[in-house]
XYZ file of C-alpha atoms in Angstrom:
164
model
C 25.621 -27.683 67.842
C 29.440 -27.420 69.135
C 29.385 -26.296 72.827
C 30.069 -22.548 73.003
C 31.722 -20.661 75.902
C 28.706 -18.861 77.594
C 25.203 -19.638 78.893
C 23.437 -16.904 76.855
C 21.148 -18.406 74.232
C 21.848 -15.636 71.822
C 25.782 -16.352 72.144
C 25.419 -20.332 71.650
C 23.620 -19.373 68.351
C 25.366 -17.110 67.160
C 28.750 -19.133 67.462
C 26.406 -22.394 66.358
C 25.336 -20.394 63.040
C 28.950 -19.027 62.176
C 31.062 -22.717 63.563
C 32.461 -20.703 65.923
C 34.738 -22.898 68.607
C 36.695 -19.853 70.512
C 39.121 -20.085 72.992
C 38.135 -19.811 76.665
C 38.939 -19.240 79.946
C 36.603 -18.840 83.283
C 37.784 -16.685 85.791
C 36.174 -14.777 88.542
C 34.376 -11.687 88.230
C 36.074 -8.791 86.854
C 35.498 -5.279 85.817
C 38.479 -3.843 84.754
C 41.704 -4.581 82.428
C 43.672 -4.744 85.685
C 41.347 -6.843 87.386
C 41.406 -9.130 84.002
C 45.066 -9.452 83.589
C 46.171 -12.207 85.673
C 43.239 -14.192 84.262
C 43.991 -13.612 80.503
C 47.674 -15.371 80.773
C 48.226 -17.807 78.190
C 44.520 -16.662 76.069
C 45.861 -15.530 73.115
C 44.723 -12.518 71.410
C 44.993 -8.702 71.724
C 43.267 -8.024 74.589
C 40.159 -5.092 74.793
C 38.745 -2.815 76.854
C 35.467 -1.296 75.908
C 33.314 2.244 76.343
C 29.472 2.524 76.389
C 29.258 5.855 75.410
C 26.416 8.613 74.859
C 26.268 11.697 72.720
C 23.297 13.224 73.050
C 20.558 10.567 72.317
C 23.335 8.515 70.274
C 25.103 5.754 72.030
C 28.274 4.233 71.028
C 29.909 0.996 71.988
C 33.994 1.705 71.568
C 36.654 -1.261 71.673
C 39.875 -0.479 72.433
C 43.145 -2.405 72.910
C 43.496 -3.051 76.563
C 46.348 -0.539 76.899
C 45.475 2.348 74.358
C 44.759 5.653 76.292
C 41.032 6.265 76.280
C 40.625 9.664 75.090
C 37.310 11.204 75.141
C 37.947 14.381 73.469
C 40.004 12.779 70.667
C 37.506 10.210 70.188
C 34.794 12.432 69.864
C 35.802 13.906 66.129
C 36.940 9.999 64.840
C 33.187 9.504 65.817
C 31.490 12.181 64.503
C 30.079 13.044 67.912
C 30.006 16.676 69.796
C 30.735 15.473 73.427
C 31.025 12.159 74.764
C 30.061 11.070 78.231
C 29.705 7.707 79.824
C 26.375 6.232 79.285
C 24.441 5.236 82.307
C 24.224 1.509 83.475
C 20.671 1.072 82.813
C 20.753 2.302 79.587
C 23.488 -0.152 78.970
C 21.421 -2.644 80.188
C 18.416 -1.555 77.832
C 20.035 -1.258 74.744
C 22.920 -4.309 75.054
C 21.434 -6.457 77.850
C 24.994 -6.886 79.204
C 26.198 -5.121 83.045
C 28.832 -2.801 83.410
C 32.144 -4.474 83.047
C 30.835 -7.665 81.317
C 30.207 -5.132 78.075
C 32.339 -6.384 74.582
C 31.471 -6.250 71.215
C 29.680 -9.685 71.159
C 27.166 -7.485 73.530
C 25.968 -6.086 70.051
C 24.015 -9.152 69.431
C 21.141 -7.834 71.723
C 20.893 -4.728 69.610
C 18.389 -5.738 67.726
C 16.695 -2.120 66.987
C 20.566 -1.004 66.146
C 20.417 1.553 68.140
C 24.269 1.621 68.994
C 26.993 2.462 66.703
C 30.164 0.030 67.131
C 33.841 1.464 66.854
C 36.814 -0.197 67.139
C 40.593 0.587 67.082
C 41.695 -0.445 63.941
C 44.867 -2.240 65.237
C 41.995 -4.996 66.414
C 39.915 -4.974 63.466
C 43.613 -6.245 61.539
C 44.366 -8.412 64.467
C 45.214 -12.165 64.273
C 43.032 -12.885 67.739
C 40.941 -10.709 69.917
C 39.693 -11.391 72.946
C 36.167 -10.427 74.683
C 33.678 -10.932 77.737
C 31.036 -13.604 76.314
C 28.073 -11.191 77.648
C 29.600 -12.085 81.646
C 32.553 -10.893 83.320
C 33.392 -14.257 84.718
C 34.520 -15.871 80.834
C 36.867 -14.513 78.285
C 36.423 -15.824 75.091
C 39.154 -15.582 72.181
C 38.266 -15.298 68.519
C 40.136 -15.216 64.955
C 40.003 -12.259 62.774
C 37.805 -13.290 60.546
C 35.718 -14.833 63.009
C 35.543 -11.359 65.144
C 34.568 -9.682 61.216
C 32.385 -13.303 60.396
C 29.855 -11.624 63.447
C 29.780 -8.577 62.918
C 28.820 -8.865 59.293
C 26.350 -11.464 60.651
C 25.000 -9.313 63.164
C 24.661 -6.249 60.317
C 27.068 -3.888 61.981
C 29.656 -2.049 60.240
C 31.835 -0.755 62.153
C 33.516 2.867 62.466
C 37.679 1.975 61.944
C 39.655 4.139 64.441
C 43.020 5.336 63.596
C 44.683 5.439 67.155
């Protein structure tokens, strides 16, 4: 198997089963876009920022381009949703097994029951590279288009396509 970018077992095979080789770079712990940016130079890729959100008993995990304006109340009618919150840490950790600030969309591979609807700004869904936390804060991986589609269609999500 080619040597992925992370130590989580679920990671390694998912980028094992798909011939995923991304691009990589360690840095130290971060857990914001500001706190990432220095770090990110010369990764290419558009670069995300991401929302565990709740409505209700629905929970929603919402990538965003690092500097789109993250709206709650306009998000909340592109989702379907009544009123979006912030969902807690632990629930976080129950449902995507990833810490605050370490949370991407490659989190969605320990959402096995699906229990968390994925929705991303369409700009990234068309983009030539995006970029995302490997399940840690302290690694930021970098993956094609079609390689960023290639797992979520292996992982069974489809995502909702947000018109920002």
């Amino acid at each position: 198997m080619a040597e992925t970018p992370t130590d989580d077992p679920a990671i390694a095979a998912l980028f094992g089963r798909l011939g995923i080789v991304p691009g990589r770079v360690e840095h130290p712990p971060v857990h914001t876009v500001e706190d990432a940016l220095p770090h990110w130079a010369g990764l290419p890729g558009e670069h995300t920022k991401n929302l565990f959100l709740k409505d209700g008993k629905l929970l929603y995990l919402v990538t965003l381009r690092a500097d789109t304006r993250a709206d709650m109340k306009a998000l909340a009618p592109l989702l379907g949703a009544k009123r979006l919150s912030f969902a807690s840490p632990e629930r976080l950790m129950e449902h995507l097994g990833t810490p605050p600030g370490a949370v991407g969309f490659l989190s969605l591979v320990k959402d096995g029951a699906g229990a968390v609807r994925f929705a991303v700004e369409r700009a990234l869904w068309d983009a030539e590279r995006i970029t995302a936390h490997p399940l840690r804060n302290t690694a930021t991986v970098s993956l094609t288009g079609a390689e960023f589609r290639a797992v979520l269609a292996d992982l069974g999500v489809e995502p909702i396509l947000l018109d920002l």
